[in-house]
PDB file of C-alpha atoms in Angstrom:
ATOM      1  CA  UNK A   1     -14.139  12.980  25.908  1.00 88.00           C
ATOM      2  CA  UNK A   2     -11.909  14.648  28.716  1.00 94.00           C
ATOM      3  CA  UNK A   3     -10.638  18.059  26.494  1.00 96.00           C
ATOM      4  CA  UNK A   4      -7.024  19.330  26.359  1.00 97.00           C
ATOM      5  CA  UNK A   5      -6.698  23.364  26.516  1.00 98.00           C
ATOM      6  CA  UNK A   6      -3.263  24.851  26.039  1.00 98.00           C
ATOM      7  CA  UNK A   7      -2.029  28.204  26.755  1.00 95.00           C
ATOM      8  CA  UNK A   8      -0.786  30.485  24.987  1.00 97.00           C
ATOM      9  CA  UNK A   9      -1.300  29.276  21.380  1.00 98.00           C
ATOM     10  CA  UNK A  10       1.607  31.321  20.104  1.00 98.00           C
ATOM     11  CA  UNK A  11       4.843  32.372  22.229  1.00 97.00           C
ATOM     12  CA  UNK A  12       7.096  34.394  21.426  1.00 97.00           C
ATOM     13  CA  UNK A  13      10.752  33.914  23.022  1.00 97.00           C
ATOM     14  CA  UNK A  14      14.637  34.245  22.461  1.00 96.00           C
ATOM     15  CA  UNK A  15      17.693  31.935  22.685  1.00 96.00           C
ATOM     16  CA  UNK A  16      18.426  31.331  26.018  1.00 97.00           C
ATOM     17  CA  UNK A  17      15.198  32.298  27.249  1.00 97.00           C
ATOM     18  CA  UNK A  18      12.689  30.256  30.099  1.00 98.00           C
ATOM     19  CA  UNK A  19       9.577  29.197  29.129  1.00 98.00           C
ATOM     20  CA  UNK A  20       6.264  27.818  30.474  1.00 98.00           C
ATOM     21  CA  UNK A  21       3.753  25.820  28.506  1.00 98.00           C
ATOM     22  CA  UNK A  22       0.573  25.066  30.408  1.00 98.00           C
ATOM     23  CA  UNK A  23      -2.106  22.256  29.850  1.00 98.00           C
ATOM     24  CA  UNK A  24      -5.460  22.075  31.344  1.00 98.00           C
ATOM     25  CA  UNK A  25      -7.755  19.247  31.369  1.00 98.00           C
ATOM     26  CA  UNK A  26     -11.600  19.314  31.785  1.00 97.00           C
ATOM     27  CA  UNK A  27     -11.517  16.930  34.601  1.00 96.00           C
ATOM     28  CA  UNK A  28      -9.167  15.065  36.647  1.00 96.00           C
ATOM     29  CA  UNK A  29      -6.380  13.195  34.816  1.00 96.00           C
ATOM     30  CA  UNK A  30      -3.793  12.199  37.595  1.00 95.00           C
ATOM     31  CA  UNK A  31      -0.825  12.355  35.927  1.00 95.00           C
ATOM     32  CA  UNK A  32      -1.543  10.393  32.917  1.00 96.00           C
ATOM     33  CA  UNK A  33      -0.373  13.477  30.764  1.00 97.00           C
ATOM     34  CA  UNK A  34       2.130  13.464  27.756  1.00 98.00           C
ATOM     35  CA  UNK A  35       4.246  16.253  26.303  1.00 98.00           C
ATOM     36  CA  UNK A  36       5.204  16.036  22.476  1.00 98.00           C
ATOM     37  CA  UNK A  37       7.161  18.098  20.194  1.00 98.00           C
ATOM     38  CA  UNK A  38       6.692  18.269  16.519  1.00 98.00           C
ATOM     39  CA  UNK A  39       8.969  19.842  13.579  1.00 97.00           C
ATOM     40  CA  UNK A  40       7.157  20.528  10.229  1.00 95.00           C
ATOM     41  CA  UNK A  41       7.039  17.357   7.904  1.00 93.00           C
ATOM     42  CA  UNK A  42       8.052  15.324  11.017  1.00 95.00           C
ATOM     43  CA  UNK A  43       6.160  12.776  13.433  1.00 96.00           C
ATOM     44  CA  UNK A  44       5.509  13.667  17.135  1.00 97.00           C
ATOM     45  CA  UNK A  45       8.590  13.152  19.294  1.00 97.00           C
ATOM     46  CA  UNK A  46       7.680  12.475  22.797  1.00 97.00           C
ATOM     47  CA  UNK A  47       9.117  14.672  25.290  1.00 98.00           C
ATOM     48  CA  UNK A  48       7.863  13.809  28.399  1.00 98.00           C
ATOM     49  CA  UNK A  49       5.454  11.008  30.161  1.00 97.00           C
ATOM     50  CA  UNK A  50       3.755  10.721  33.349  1.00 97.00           C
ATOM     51  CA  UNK A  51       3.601  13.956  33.824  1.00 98.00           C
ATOM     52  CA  UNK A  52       6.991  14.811  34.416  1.00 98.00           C
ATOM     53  CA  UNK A  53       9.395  11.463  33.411  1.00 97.00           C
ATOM     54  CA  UNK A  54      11.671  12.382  30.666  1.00 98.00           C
ATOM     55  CA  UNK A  55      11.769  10.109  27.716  1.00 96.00           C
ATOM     56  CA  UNK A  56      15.146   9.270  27.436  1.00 94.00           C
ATOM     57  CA  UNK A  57      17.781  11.222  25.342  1.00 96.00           C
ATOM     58  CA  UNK A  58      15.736  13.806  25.890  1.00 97.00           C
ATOM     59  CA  UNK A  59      17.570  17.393  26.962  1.00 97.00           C
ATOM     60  CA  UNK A  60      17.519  17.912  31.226  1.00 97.00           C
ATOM     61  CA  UNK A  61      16.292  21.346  30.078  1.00 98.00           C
ATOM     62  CA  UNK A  62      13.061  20.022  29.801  1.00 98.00           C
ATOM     63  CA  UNK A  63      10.740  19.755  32.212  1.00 98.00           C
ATOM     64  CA  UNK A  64       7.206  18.953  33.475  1.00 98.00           C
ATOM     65  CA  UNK A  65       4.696  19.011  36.115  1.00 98.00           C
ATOM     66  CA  UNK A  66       1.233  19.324  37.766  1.00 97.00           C
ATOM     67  CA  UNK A  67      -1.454  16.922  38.831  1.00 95.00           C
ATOM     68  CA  UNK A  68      -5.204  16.908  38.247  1.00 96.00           C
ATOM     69  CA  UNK A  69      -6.373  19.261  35.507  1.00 97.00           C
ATOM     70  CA  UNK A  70      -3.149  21.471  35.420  1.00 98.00           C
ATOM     71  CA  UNK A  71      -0.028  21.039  33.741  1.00 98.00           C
ATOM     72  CA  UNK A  72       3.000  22.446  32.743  1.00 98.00           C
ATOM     73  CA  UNK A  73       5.962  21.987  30.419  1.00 98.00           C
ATOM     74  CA  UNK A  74       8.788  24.250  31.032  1.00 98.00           C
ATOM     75  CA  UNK A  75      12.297  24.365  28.765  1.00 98.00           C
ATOM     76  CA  UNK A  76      15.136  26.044  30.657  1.00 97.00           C
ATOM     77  CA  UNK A  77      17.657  27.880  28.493  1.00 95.00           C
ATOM     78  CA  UNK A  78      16.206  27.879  24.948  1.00 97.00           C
ATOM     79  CA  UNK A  79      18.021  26.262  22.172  1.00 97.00           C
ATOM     80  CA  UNK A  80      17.491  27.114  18.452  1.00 96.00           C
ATOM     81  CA  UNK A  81      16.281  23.440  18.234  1.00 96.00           C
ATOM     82  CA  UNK A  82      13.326  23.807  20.605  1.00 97.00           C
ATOM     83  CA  UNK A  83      11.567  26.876  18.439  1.00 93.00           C
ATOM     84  CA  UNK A  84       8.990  24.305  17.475  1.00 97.00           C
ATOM     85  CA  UNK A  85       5.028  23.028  17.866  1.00 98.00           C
ATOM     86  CA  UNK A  86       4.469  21.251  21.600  1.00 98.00           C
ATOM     87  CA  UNK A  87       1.643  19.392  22.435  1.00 98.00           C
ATOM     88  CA  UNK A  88      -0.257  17.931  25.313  1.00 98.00           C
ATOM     89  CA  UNK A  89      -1.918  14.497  25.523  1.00 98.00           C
ATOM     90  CA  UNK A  90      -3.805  12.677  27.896  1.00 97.00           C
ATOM     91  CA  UNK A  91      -3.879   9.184  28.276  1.00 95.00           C
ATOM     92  CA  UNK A  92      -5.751   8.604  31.414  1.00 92.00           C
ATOM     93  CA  UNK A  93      -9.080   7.372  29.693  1.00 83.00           C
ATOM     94  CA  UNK A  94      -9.942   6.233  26.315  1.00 81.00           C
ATOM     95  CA  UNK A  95      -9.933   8.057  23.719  1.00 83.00           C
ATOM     96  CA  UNK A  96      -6.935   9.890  24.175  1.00 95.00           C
ATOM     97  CA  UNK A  97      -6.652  13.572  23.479  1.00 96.00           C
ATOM     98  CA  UNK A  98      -4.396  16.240  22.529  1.00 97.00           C
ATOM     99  CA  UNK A  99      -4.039  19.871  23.388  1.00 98.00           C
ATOM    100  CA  UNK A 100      -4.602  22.083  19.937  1.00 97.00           C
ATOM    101  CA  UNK A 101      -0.514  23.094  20.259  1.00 98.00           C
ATOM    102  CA  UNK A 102       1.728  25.986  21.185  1.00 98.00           C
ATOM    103  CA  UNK A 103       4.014  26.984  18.705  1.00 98.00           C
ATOM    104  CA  UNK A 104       6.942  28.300  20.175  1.00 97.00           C
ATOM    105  CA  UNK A 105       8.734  30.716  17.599  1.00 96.00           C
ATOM    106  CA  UNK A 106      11.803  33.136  17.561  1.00 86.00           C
TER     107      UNK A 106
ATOM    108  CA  UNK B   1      16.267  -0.491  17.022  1.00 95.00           C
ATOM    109  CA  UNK B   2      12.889  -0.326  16.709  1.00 97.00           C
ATOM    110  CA  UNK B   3      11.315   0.338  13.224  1.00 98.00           C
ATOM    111  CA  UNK B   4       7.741   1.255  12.312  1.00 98.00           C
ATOM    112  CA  UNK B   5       6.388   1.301   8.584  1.00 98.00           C
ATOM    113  CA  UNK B   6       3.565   2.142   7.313  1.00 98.00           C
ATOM    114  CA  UNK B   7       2.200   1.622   3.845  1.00 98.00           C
ATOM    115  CA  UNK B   8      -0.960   1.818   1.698  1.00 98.00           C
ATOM    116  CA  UNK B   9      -1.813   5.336   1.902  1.00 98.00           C
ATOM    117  CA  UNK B  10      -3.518   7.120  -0.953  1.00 97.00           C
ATOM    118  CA  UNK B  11      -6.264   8.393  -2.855  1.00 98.00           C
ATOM    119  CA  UNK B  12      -9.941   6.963  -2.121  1.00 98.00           C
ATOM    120  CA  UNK B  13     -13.071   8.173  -2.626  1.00 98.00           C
ATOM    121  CA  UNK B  14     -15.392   9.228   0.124  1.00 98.00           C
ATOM    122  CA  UNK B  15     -17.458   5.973   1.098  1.00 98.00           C
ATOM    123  CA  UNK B  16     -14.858   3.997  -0.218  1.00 98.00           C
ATOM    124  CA  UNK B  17     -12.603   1.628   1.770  1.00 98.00           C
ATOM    125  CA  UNK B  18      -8.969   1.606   2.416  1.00 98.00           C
ATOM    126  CA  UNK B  19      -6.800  -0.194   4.600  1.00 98.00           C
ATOM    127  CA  UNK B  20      -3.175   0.774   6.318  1.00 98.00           C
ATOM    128  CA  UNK B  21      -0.188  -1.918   7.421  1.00 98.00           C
ATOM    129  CA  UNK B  22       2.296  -0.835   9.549  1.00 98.00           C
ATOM    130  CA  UNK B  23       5.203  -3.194   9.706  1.00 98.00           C
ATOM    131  CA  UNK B  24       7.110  -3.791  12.735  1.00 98.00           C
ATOM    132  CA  UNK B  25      10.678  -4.591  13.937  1.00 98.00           C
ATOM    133  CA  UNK B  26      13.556  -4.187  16.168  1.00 97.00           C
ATOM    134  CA  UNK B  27      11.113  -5.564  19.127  1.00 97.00           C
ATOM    135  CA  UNK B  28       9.052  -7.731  20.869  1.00 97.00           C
ATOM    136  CA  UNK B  29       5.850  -7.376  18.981  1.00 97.00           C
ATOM    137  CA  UNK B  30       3.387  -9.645  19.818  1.00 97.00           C
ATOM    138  CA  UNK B  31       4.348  -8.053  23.214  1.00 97.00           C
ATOM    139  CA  UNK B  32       3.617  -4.676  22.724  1.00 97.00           C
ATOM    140  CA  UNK B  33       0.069  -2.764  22.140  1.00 97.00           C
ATOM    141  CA  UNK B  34      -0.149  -0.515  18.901  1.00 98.00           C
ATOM    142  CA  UNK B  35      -1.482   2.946  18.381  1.00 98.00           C
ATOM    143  CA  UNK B  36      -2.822   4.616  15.487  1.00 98.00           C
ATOM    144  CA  UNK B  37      -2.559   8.239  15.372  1.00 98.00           C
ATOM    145  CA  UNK B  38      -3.790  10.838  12.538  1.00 98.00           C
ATOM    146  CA  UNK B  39      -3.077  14.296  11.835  1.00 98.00           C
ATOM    147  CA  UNK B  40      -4.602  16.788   9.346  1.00 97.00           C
ATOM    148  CA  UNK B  41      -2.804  18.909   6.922  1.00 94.00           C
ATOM    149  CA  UNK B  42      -2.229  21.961   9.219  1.00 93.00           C
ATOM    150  CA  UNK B  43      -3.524  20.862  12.558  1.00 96.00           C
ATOM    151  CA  UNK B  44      -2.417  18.733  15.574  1.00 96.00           C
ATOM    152  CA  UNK B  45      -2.748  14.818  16.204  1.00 98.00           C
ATOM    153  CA  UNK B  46      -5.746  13.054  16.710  1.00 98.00           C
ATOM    154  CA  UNK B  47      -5.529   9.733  18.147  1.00 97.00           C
ATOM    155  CA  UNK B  48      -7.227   6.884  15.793  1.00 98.00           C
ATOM    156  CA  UNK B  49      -7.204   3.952  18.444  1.00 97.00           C
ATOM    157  CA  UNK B  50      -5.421   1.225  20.230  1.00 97.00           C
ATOM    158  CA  UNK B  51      -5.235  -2.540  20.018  1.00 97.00           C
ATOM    159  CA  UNK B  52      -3.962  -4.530  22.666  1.00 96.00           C
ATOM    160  CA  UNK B  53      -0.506  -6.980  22.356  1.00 97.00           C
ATOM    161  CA  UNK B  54      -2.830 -10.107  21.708  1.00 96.00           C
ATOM    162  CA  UNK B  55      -5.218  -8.116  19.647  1.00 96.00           C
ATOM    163  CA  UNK B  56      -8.749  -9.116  22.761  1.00 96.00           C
ATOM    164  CA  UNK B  57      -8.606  -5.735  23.178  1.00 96.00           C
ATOM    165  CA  UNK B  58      -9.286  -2.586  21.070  1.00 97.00           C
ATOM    166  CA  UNK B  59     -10.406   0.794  21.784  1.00 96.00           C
ATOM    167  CA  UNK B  60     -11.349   4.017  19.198  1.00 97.00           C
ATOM    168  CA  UNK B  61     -12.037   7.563  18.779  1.00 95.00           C
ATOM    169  CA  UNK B  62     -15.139   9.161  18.709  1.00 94.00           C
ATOM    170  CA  UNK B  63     -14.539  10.405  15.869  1.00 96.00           C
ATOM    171  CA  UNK B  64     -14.051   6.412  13.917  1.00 97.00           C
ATOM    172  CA  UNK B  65     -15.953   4.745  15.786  1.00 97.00           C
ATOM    173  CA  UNK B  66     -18.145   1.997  13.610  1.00 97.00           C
ATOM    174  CA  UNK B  67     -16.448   3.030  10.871  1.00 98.00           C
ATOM    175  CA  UNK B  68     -12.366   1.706  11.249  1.00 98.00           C
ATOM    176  CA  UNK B  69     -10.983  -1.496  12.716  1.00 98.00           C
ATOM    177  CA  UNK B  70      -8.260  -2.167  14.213  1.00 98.00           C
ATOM    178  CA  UNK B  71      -5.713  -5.658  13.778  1.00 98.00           C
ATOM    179  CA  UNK B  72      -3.089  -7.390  13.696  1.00 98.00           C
ATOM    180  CA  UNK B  73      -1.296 -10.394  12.505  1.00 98.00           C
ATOM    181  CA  UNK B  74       1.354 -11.281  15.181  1.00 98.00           C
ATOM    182  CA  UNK B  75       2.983 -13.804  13.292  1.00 98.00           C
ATOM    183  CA  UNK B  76       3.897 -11.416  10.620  1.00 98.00           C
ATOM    184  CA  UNK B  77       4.625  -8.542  13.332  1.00 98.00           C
ATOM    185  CA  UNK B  78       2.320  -6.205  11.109  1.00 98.00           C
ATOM    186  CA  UNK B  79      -0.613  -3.809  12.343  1.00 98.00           C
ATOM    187  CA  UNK B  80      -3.308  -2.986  10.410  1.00 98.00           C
ATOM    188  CA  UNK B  81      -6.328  -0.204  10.146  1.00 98.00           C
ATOM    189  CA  UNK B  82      -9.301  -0.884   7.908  1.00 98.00           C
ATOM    190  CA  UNK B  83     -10.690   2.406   7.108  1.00 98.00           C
ATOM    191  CA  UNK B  84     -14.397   2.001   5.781  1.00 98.00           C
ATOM    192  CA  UNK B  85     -16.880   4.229   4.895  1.00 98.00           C
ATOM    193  CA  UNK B  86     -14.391   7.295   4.574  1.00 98.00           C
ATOM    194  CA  UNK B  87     -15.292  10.962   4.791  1.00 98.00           C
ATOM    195  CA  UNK B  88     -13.549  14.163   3.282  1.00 97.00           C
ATOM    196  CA  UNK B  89     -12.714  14.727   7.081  1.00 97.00           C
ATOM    197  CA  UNK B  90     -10.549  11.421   7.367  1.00 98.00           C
ATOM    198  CA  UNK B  91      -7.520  12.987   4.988  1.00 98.00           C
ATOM    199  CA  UNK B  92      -4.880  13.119   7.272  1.00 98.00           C
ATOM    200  CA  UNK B  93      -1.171  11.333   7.764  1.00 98.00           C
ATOM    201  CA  UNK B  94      -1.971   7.850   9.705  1.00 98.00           C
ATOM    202  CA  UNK B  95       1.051   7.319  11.902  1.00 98.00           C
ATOM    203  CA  UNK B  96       1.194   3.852  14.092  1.00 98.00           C
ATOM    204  CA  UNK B  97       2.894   4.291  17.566  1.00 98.00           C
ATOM    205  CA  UNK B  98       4.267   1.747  20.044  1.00 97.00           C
ATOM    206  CA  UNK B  99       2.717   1.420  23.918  1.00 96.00           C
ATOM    207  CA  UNK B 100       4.767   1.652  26.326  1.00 92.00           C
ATOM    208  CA  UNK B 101       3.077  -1.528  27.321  1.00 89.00           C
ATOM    209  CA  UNK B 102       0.672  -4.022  26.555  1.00 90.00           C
ATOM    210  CA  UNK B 103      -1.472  -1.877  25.177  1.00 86.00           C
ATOM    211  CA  UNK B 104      -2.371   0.542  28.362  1.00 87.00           C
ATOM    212  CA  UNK B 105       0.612   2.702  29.039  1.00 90.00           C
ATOM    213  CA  UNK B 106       0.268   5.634  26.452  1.00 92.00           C
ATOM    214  CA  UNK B 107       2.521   5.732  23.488  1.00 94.00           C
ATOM    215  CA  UNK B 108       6.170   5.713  23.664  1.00 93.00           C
ATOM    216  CA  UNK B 109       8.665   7.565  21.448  1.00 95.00           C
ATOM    217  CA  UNK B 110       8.312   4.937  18.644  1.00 96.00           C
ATOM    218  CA  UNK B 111       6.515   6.342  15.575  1.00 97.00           C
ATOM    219  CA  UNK B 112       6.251   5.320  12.338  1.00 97.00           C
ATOM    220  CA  UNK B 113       6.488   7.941   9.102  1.00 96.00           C
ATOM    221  CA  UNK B 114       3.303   8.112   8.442  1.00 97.00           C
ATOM    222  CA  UNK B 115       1.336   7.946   5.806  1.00 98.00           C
ATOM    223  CA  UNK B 116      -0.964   9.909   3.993  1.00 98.00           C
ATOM    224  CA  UNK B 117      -4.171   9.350   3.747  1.00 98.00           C
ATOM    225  CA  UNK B 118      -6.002  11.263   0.795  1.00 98.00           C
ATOM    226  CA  UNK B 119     -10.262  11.599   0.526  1.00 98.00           C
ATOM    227  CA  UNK B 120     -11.670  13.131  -2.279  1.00 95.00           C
ATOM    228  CA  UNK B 121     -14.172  12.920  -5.691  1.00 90.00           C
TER     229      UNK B 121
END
């Protein structure tokens, strides 16, 4: 199974704020990479596909990118409805896989 | 819109069996390929599997493997998971997902509730 590695695990940041999320596969993944965010008690919402196509409705603050192994999700000026758990997911080969999480807190 | 519902969570003992519906509307279903997705109390998702729109195809986690099956019954626009042989490690919320496509796109924002999945003597 290709393995999902996100950094950092825990980050720290303020309304209003920039932040970068990043995703590393253990081999080659194109840009078959997903970005999801997840409230407690809630399902996944997806974020981001392809790499870097917003799902729609979702904020233009958002953004990702990379190729390969390395990835990125970034959210420009933090809202108090981001602080939340993001994951990565890979869907370039079966089966899928998903980062362990970064939960982003106040 | 689109809807996704799962039922027949619950308690089971390990080894026992159990099986999951998720019931579908608000699109084309016999269209679309179907995810299952898991998730532990406390940790992230773990993908279950996927079953193609005309159900030829089906792929699995490690993790499953041999043990679940995929399904599903078109003409009732449900999707099912037969869970055999469960283990303490299988407790988790069972969520089914739309594809984007036929079954080979990745999921798309469409998620059911979820629901939970409990393994113990």
């Amino acid at each position: 199974d290709i393995q999902m590695t996100q950094s950092p695990s825990t980050l720290s940041a303020s309304v209003g704020d920039r932040v970068t999320i990043n995703c590393r596969a253990s081999q080659s993944i194109s840009d078959w990479l997903a970005w999801y965010q997840q409230k407690p008690g809630k399902a996944p919402k997806l974020l981001i596909y392809k790499t870097s196509t917003l799902e729609t409705g979702v904020p233009s603050r958002f953004s990702g990118s990379g190729s390969g192994t390395d990835f990125s999700l970034t959210i420009n000026s933090l809202q108090p409805d981001d602080f939340a758990t993001y994951y990565c997911q890979q869907y370039q080969t079966y089966s899928y896989t998903f980062g362990q999480g970064t939960r982003l807190e106040i | 819109q689109v809807q996704l519902v799962e039922s027949g969570g619950g308690v089971v003992q390990p080894g026992r069996s159990l099986r999951l519906s998720c019931a579908a509307s608000g699109f084309t279903f016999k269209t679309s390929g179907m995810h299952w997705v898991r998730q532990a109390p406390g940790k992230g998702p773990e993908w279950v599997g996927v079953i193609s729109y005309d159900g030829s195809k089906k792929f699995y986690g490690d993790s499953v493997k041999g043990r679940f099956t995929i399904s599903r019954d078109n003409s009732k626009n449900t999707l099912y998971l037969q869970m055999d042989s469960l283990r303490v490690e299988d407790a988790a919320i069972y969520y089914c997902a739309k594809d984007r496509g036929t079954g080979w796109l990745g999921m798309d924002d469409n998620w059911g509730q979820g629901t939970l999945v409990t393994v113990s003597s």
